[in-house]
C-alpha cells in the first residue's frame, strides 16, 4: 500500500504475519472511533493520562487532557489519550512507593507498544511524575511532562491552610490537647479545598520544579495552581510542543544529562525541597545510566543557597511561589551556578531561556542570591554507623539545637509498636531523647515516603515541639524536628540501624556531613518483620522487570 516511513497509526503494526493486512485492519477499527481518513494520516501524539477517583490530585485530569488534545490538533497532529496506573498518595496500602516502579513499567510498555510519535505525560501526585519520566526515559520516545499543579489554600479562623504541612501541624495540636475534636473535624474540611497536589513544597511540587529544571516541561509551568486558567493554557501549549517534538526528535536522553541533573539538584537545594525527591531523581537518572554520588551531592549543597521561603521549611505556599516569579525568577538567581548549555524539550539551551526579559519578583518569597535564607543547600548527605550506605538530612528543616545533640535512644521496633506505645502515659521518654523507628524500610513496610514519627503524647501535653527522630525511610511534612532519610537502610536484613537498641546514647553531627553515631554493641529490641506479602510483591516486581526486553533498562 505504501513504502513511506511509518508514522502515526502506521507505527508498530500488530503482527498478523501480513503488515498490509494489519494496517488495513487498524485503520478500519480506527474509523469506528469516528475518525476521518485525513485524521488517520496525521502523526500521533499519545497522552498518558492518570485520572482516578482514588487520586484527588488529578481531579481536573479530563480538562487537562482536553486542553492538551486541543493543542495537538491545532499543531496538526492526532491526539490519542490512554490511561495508565494512577497513584493517589493517601489512598494506597501499604504505601504508594510500593507501586512507583510498577507504574513506570506500565507507562514504558504502553508508550512502546502503542502507535505514537511523541507522548505527553500528565501527572502530579508524588509518585506519578517520577514514574512517568522513568518509563518515558526507558521507552526513548520524544516526551514532555505536564503537571497537574498545586492546590490553592483554604482558610480557618483567619489562618491560611494548605496540605500537608498544616495537616501535620493541626494533628499535633489535637494530640497535644490544644485543639478539640470539633475543631479538628472542621479543619478536616478546610485543608484540601481544591484539586491539585499539596499546596506546599512537598514531594509533588518539588518534582514539578525539578522537571522544569531538567528541561522536561515547558518553562514557567511548574508552579501554576491547578485551578488557574493558565494551567489549561500550559496544557494546550504542551500539546503544541509535543507535535514539534515529532519533527525535532528530541528524546529524554538528550534532555536528561549529567549536567541537567546537577541543575535539578541545585534547584532542589535552593527550594529547600523534599528529601524524597532524591529517591526519585536518582531513579530517573539511573534509567539513563547517570549516577549521582553523595560526595558530589554535598559539593552542590555547600555551594547552593536556600532562596525560596515556602512551607514546610518556611512560610509561603506554592501559589505564592508562582505569583512571586516562579522557576524563571529562581533560575535567574542561580544562573552563576548552573550549566547553561543544557537543552530542554523545545531545543533551547538554558542560557537562551534566561536571556529573556525577567518579570517582577517578590523578594519575600524568592530571595536574591546575595540575600539567601541560608548560605548552604537545604539537604545534605550523611554517613556513619547508623547509615553505612548513606542518608539524607534536611538541614533546612531542623532547628539549630538539633544540628549537634546527644540523647538516649527510644526505639520503636515498627509501626505497630509505635502505635501501641507512643501515647502510653507510662512510656519512658524525656524531652532530650532521640526517637528511633525501625522496620519501615522497603522490606518491612513497603518504603513509606512520608513517615510520621509523632511526638509522644506524654511530651506533647508537656509542650514539647522539637525532637530528633530517625527512621529507615522517612520524610516529614511538618517541621520543627530533626529528621533523616535513610536511602539504603538495611535493618530488616540485620544491618545498619537494626543494631540500635533502646537506651543507647547517640551524638549526631550533621553539620560535619557525617553522622557521628556512637552505639554500644548489642541486638536490637523487637523481632524482625515477617517476610510476608510485601517482600513477595517486591520479588514479583523484580521478576517482571528482569523479563523486559534487554534494549530497555527498567531497573532504577
PDB file of N, CA and C in Angstrom, residues 325-391:
ATOM      1  N   UNK A 325       7.135  34.891  40.875  1.00  0.00           N
ATOM      2  CA  UNK A 325       8.052  34.797  39.741  1.00  0.00           C
ATOM      3  C   UNK A 325       8.384  33.381  39.350  1.00  0.00           C
ATOM      4  N   UNK A 326       8.092  32.432  40.249  1.00  0.00           N
ATOM      5  CA  UNK A 326       8.241  31.023  39.930  1.00  0.00           C
ATOM      6  C   UNK A 326       9.645  30.595  39.572  1.00  0.00           C
ATOM      7  N   UNK A 327       9.715  29.531  38.766  1.00  0.00           N
ATOM      8  CA  UNK A 327      11.003  28.931  38.428  1.00  0.00           C
ATOM      9  C   UNK A 327      11.889  29.867  37.614  1.00  0.00           C
ATOM     10  N   UNK A 328      11.290  30.701  36.788  1.00  0.00           N
ATOM     11  CA  UNK A 328      12.103  31.633  35.999  1.00  0.00           C
ATOM     12  C   UNK A 328      12.918  32.555  36.878  1.00  0.00           C
ATOM     13  N   UNK A 329      12.272  33.103  37.918  1.00  0.00           N
ATOM     14  CA  UNK A 329      12.974  34.001  38.840  1.00  0.00           C
ATOM     15  C   UNK A 329      14.048  33.251  39.610  1.00  0.00           C
ATOM     16  N   UNK A 330      13.737  32.027  40.043  1.00  0.00           N
ATOM     17  CA  UNK A 330      14.718  31.255  40.807  1.00  0.00           C
ATOM     18  C   UNK A 330      15.928  30.892  39.950  1.00  0.00           C
ATOM     19  N   UNK A 331      15.694  30.440  38.733  1.00  0.00           N
ATOM     20  CA  UNK A 331      16.808  30.049  37.862  1.00  0.00           C
ATOM     21  C   UNK A 331      17.715  31.229  37.542  1.00  0.00           C
ATOM     22  N   UNK A 332      17.141  32.410  37.433  1.00  0.00           N
ATOM     23  CA  UNK A 332      17.985  33.598  37.175  1.00  0.00           C
ATOM     24  C   UNK A 332      18.897  33.889  38.362  1.00  0.00           C
ATOM     25  N   UNK A 333      18.403  33.663  39.572  1.00  0.00           N
ATOM     26  CA  UNK A 333      19.252  33.866  40.747  1.00  0.00           C
ATOM     27  C   UNK A 333      20.361  32.825  40.817  1.00  0.00           C
ATOM     28  N   UNK A 334      20.068  31.617  40.360  1.00  0.00           N
ATOM     29  CA  UNK A 334      21.050  30.532  40.414  1.00  0.00           C
ATOM     30  C   UNK A 334      21.953  30.500  39.185  1.00  0.00           C
ATOM     31  N   UNK A 335      21.746  31.386  38.252  1.00  0.00           N
ATOM     32  CA  UNK A 335      22.443  31.344  36.963  1.00  0.00           C
ATOM     33  C   UNK A 335      23.955  31.148  37.071  1.00  0.00           C
ATOM     34  N   UNK A 336      24.642  31.826  37.991  1.00  0.00           N
ATOM     35  CA  UNK A 336      26.106  31.625  38.068  1.00  0.00           C
ATOM     36  C   UNK A 336      26.517  30.191  38.407  1.00  0.00           C
ATOM     37  N   UNK A 337      25.608  29.415  38.971  1.00  0.00           N
ATOM     38  CA  UNK A 337      25.936  28.057  39.394  1.00  0.00           C
ATOM     39  C   UNK A 337      25.487  26.986  38.403  1.00  0.00           C
ATOM     40  N   UNK A 338      24.678  27.366  37.424  1.00  0.00           N
ATOM     41  CA  UNK A 338      24.034  26.380  36.558  1.00  0.00           C
ATOM     42  C   UNK A 338      24.846  26.073  35.310  1.00  0.00           C
ATOM     43  N   UNK A 339      24.620  24.865  34.772  1.00  0.00           N
ATOM     44  CA  UNK A 339      25.148  24.513  33.447  1.00  0.00           C
ATOM     45  C   UNK A 339      24.193  25.112  32.417  1.00  0.00           C
ATOM     46  N   UNK A 340      24.640  26.115  31.717  1.00  0.00           N
ATOM     47  CA  UNK A 340      23.753  26.866  30.825  1.00  0.00           C
ATOM     48  C   UNK A 340      23.651  26.272  29.425  1.00  0.00           C
ATOM     49  N   UNK A 341      24.431  25.237  29.156  1.00  0.00           N
ATOM     50  CA  UNK A 341      24.403  24.634  27.820  1.00  0.00           C
ATOM     51  C   UNK A 341      23.474  23.422  27.741  1.00  0.00           C
ATOM     52  N   UNK A 342      22.714  23.155  28.802  1.00  0.00           N
ATOM     53  CA  UNK A 342      21.744  22.067  28.736  1.00  0.00           C
ATOM     54  C   UNK A 342      20.598  22.453  27.807  1.00  0.00           C
ATOM     55  N   UNK A 343      19.946  21.448  27.235  1.00  0.00           N
ATOM     56  CA  UNK A 343      18.892  21.668  26.244  1.00  0.00           C
ATOM     57  C   UNK A 343      17.561  21.173  26.802  1.00  0.00           C
ATOM     58  N   UNK A 344      16.483  21.919  26.556  1.00  0.00           N
ATOM     59  CA  UNK A 344      15.163  21.484  27.023  1.00  0.00           C
ATOM     60  C   UNK A 344      14.374  20.846  25.883  1.00  0.00           C
ATOM     61  N   UNK A 345      13.115  20.486  26.165  1.00  0.00           N
ATOM     62  CA  UNK A 345      12.299  19.793  25.166  1.00  0.00           C
ATOM     63  C   UNK A 345      11.993  20.671  23.959  1.00  0.00           C
ATOM     64  N   UNK A 346      12.180  21.954  24.076  1.00  0.00           N
ATOM     65  CA  UNK A 346      11.981  22.852  22.940  1.00  0.00           C
ATOM     66  C   UNK A 346      13.247  23.013  22.104  1.00  0.00           C
ATOM     67  N   UNK A 347      14.340  22.398  22.554  1.00  0.00           N
ATOM     68  CA  UNK A 347      15.592  22.527  21.828  1.00  0.00           C
ATOM     69  C   UNK A 347      16.376  23.767  22.185  1.00  0.00           C
ATOM     70  N   UNK A 348      15.923  24.505  23.187  1.00  0.00           N
ATOM     71  CA  UNK A 348      16.624  25.715  23.617  1.00  0.00           C
ATOM     72  C   UNK A 348      17.589  25.407  24.743  1.00  0.00           C
ATOM     73  N   UNK A 349      18.682  26.131  24.768  1.00  0.00           N
ATOM     74  CA  UNK A 349      19.594  25.998  25.885  1.00  0.00           C
ATOM     75  C   UNK A 349      19.046  26.796  27.071  1.00  0.00           C
ATOM     76  N   UNK A 350      19.517  26.448  28.258  1.00  0.00           N
ATOM     77  CA  UNK A 350      19.106  27.191  29.440  1.00  0.00           C
ATOM     78  C   UNK A 350      19.562  28.639  29.340  1.00  0.00           C
ATOM     79  N   UNK A 351      20.725  28.857  28.753  1.00  0.00           N
ATOM     80  CA  UNK A 351      21.222  30.230  28.569  1.00  0.00           C
ATOM     81  C   UNK A 351      20.244  31.050  27.737  1.00  0.00           C
ATOM     82  N   UNK A 352      19.714  30.457  26.678  1.00  0.00           N
ATOM     83  CA  UNK A 352      18.758  31.169  25.825  1.00  0.00           C
ATOM     84  C   UNK A 352      17.483  31.489  26.586  1.00  0.00           C
ATOM     85  N   UNK A 353      17.034  30.574  27.405  1.00  0.00           N
ATOM     86  CA  UNK A 353      15.836  30.855  28.191  1.00  0.00           C
ATOM     87  C   UNK A 353      16.054  32.021  29.135  1.00  0.00           C
ATOM     88  N   UNK A 354      17.189  32.019  29.811  1.00  0.00           N
ATOM     89  CA  UNK A 354      17.434  33.041  30.835  1.00  0.00           C
ATOM     90  C   UNK A 354      17.797  34.395  30.251  1.00  0.00           C
ATOM     91  N   UNK A 355      18.024  34.447  28.952  1.00  0.00           N
ATOM     92  CA  UNK A 355      18.264  35.735  28.294  1.00  0.00           C
ATOM     93  C   UNK A 355      16.969  36.512  28.070  1.00  0.00           C
ATOM     94  N   UNK A 356      15.841  35.856  28.195  1.00  0.00           N
ATOM     95  CA  UNK A 356      14.559  36.523  28.015  1.00  0.00           C
ATOM     96  C   UNK A 356      14.332  37.523  29.147  1.00  0.00           C
ATOM     97  N   UNK A 357      13.535  38.566  28.893  1.00  0.00           N
ATOM     98  CA  UNK A 357      13.296  39.590  29.924  1.00  0.00           C
ATOM     99  C   UNK A 357      12.707  38.982  31.194  1.00  0.00           C
ATOM    100  N   UNK A 358      13.190  39.432  32.317  1.00  0.00           N
ATOM    101  CA  UNK A 358      12.706  38.932  33.610  1.00  0.00           C
ATOM    102  C   UNK A 358      11.510  39.751  34.067  1.00  0.00           C
ATOM    103  N   UNK A 359      10.589  39.112  34.753  1.00  0.00           N
ATOM    104  CA  UNK A 359       9.432  39.810  35.296  1.00  0.00           C
ATOM    105  C   UNK A 359       9.672  40.259  36.722  1.00  0.00           C
ATOM    106  N   UNK A 360       8.598  40.742  37.353  1.00  0.00           N
ATOM    107  CA  UNK A 360       8.672  41.194  38.738  1.00  0.00           C
ATOM    108  C   UNK A 360       8.897  40.001  39.651  1.00  0.00           C
ATOM    109  N   UNK A 361       9.678  40.190  40.696  1.00  0.00           N
ATOM    110  CA  UNK A 361       9.975  39.131  41.652  1.00  0.00           C
ATOM    111  C   UNK A 361       9.623  39.607  43.056  1.00  0.00           C
ATOM    112  N   UNK A 362       8.875  38.797  43.777  1.00  0.00           N
ATOM    113  CA  UNK A 362       8.548  39.089  45.180  1.00  0.00           C
ATOM    114  C   UNK A 362       9.686  38.550  46.042  1.00  0.00           C
ATOM    115  N   UNK A 363      10.496  39.435  46.561  1.00  0.00           N
ATOM    116  CA  UNK A 363      11.675  39.034  47.331  1.00  0.00           C
ATOM    117  C   UNK A 363      11.327  38.487  48.717  1.00  0.00           C
ATOM    118  N   UNK A 364      10.075  38.607  49.116  1.00  0.00           N
ATOM    119  CA  UNK A 364       9.679  37.974  50.376  1.00  0.00           C
ATOM    120  C   UNK A 364       9.560  36.456  50.202  1.00  0.00           C
ATOM    121  N   UNK A 365       9.406  36.013  48.959  1.00  0.00           N
ATOM    122  CA  UNK A 365       9.247  34.593  48.673  1.00  0.00           C
ATOM    123  C   UNK A 365      10.489  34.015  48.006  1.00  0.00           C
ATOM    124  N   UNK A 366      11.033  34.731  47.029  1.00  0.00           N
ATOM    125  CA  UNK A 366      12.230  34.285  46.311  1.00  0.00           C
ATOM    126  C   UNK A 366      13.341  35.296  46.582  1.00  0.00           C
ATOM    127  N   UNK A 367      14.272  34.931  47.428  1.00  0.00           N
ATOM    128  CA  UNK A 367      15.350  35.834  47.813  1.00  0.00           C
ATOM    129  C   UNK A 367      16.366  35.990  46.669  1.00  0.00           C
ATOM    130  N   UNK A 368      17.124  37.063  46.722  1.00  0.00           N
ATOM    131  CA  UNK A 368      18.231  37.242  45.783  1.00  0.00           C
ATOM    132  C   UNK A 368      19.400  36.361  46.212  1.00  0.00           C
ATOM    133  N   UNK A 369      20.280  36.080  45.286  1.00  0.00           N
ATOM    134  CA  UNK A 369      21.429  35.220  45.574  1.00  0.00           C
ATOM    135  C   UNK A 369      22.288  35.796  46.701  1.00  0.00           C
ATOM    136  N   UNK A 370      22.339  37.121  46.798  1.00  0.00           N
ATOM    137  CA  UNK A 370      23.170  37.783  47.810  1.00  0.00           C
ATOM    138  C   UNK A 370      22.475  37.929  49.163  1.00  0.00           C
ATOM    139  N   UNK A 371      21.200  37.541  49.219  1.00  0.00           N
ATOM    140  CA  UNK A 371      20.447  37.647  50.465  1.00  0.00           C
ATOM    141  C   UNK A 371      19.690  36.353  50.725  1.00  0.00           C
ATOM    142  N   UNK A 372      20.416  35.239  50.885  1.00  0.00           N
ATOM    143  CA  UNK A 372      19.757  33.934  50.995  1.00  0.00           C
ATOM    144  C   UNK A 372      19.104  33.715  52.349  1.00  0.00           C
ATOM    145  N   UNK A 373      18.191  32.771  52.379  1.00  0.00           N
ATOM    146  CA  UNK A 373      17.628  32.314  53.645  1.00  0.00           C
ATOM    147  C   UNK A 373      18.688  31.534  54.404  1.00  0.00           C
ATOM    148  N   UNK A 374      19.453  30.741  53.662  1.00  0.00           N
ATOM    149  CA  UNK A 374      20.588  30.004  54.208  1.00  0.00           C
ATOM    150  C   UNK A 374      21.687  29.998  53.163  1.00  0.00           C
ATOM    151  N   UNK A 375      22.946  30.141  53.547  1.00  0.00           N
ATOM    152  CA  UNK A 375      24.032  30.167  52.561  1.00  0.00           C
ATOM    153  C   UNK A 375      24.350  28.800  51.972  1.00  0.00           C
ATOM    154  N   UNK A 376      23.806  27.743  52.566  1.00  0.00           N
ATOM    155  CA  UNK A 376      24.053  26.393  52.062  1.00  0.00           C
ATOM    156  C   UNK A 376      22.722  25.723  51.751  1.00  0.00           C
ATOM    157  N   UNK A 377      22.768  24.653  50.949  1.00  0.00           N
ATOM    158  CA  UNK A 377      21.564  23.985  50.482  1.00  0.00           C
ATOM    159  C   UNK A 377      20.731  23.362  51.577  1.00  0.00           C
ATOM    160  N   UNK A 378      19.465  23.105  51.253  1.00  0.00           N
ATOM    161  CA  UNK A 378      18.530  22.596  52.244  1.00  0.00           C
ATOM    162  C   UNK A 378      18.745  21.159  52.642  1.00  0.00           C
ATOM    163  N   UNK A 379      19.474  20.392  51.809  1.00  0.00           N
ATOM    164  CA  UNK A 379      19.689  18.981  52.081  1.00  0.00           C
ATOM    165  C   UNK A 379      21.179  18.674  52.082  1.00  0.00           C
ATOM    166  N   UNK A 380      21.547  17.633  52.802  1.00  0.00           N
ATOM    167  CA  UNK A 380      22.944  17.222  52.828  1.00  0.00           C
ATOM    168  C   UNK A 380      22.996  15.717  53.060  1.00  0.00           C
ATOM    169  N   UNK A 381      24.012  15.073  52.513  1.00  0.00           N
ATOM    170  CA  UNK A 381      24.174  13.632  52.682  1.00  0.00           C
ATOM    171  C   UNK A 381      25.026  13.338  53.904  1.00  0.00           C
ATOM    172  N   UNK A 382      24.638  12.312  54.637  1.00  0.00           N
ATOM    173  CA  UNK A 382      25.368  11.872  55.821  1.00  0.00           C
ATOM    174  C   UNK A 382      25.767  10.415  55.660  1.00  0.00           C
ATOM    175  N   UNK A 383      26.726   9.989  56.446  1.00  0.00           N
ATOM    176  CA  UNK A 383      27.043   8.570  56.531  1.00  0.00           C
ATOM    177  C   UNK A 383      27.594   8.296  57.918  1.00  0.00           C
ATOM    178  N   UNK A 384      27.558   7.051  58.311  1.00  0.00           N
ATOM    179  CA  UNK A 384      28.035   6.696  59.642  1.00  0.00           C
ATOM    180  C   UNK A 384      27.537   5.325  60.024  1.00  0.00           C
ATOM    181  N   UNK A 385      27.693   4.995  61.285  1.00  0.00           N
ATOM    182  CA  UNK A 385      27.382   3.641  61.730  1.00  0.00           C
ATOM    183  C   UNK A 385      25.902   3.307  61.582  1.00  0.00           C
ATOM    184  N   UNK A 386      25.031   4.285  61.687  1.00  0.00           N
ATOM    185  CA  UNK A 386      23.602   4.020  61.553  1.00  0.00           C
ATOM    186  C   UNK A 386      23.132   4.075  60.108  1.00  0.00           C
ATOM    187  N   UNK A 387      23.935   4.626  59.222  1.00  0.00           N
ATOM    188  CA  UNK A 387      23.572   4.710  57.802  1.00  0.00           C
ATOM    189  C   UNK A 387      24.816   4.408  56.979  1.00  0.00           C
ATOM    190  N   UNK A 388      25.267   3.163  56.980  1.00  0.00           N
ATOM    191  CA  UNK A 388      26.523   2.824  56.305  1.00  0.00           C
ATOM    192  C   UNK A 388      26.513   3.098  54.813  1.00  0.00           C
ATOM    193  N   UNK A 389      25.339   3.093  54.180  1.00  0.00           N
ATOM    194  CA  UNK A 389      25.259   3.360  52.751  1.00  0.00           C
ATOM    195  C   UNK A 389      24.767   4.770  52.451  1.00  0.00           C
ATOM    196  N   UNK A 390      24.672   5.596  53.466  1.00  0.00           N
ATOM    197  CA  UNK A 390      24.308   6.990  53.256  1.00  0.00           C
ATOM    198  C   UNK A 390      22.902   7.317  53.714  1.00  0.00           C
ATOM    199  N   UNK A 391      22.689   8.580  54.007  1.00  0.00           N
ATOM    200  CA  UNK A 391      21.387   9.091  54.423  1.00  0.00           C
ATOM    201  C   UNK A 391      21.290  10.534  53.966  1.00  0.00           C
TER     202      UNK A 391
END
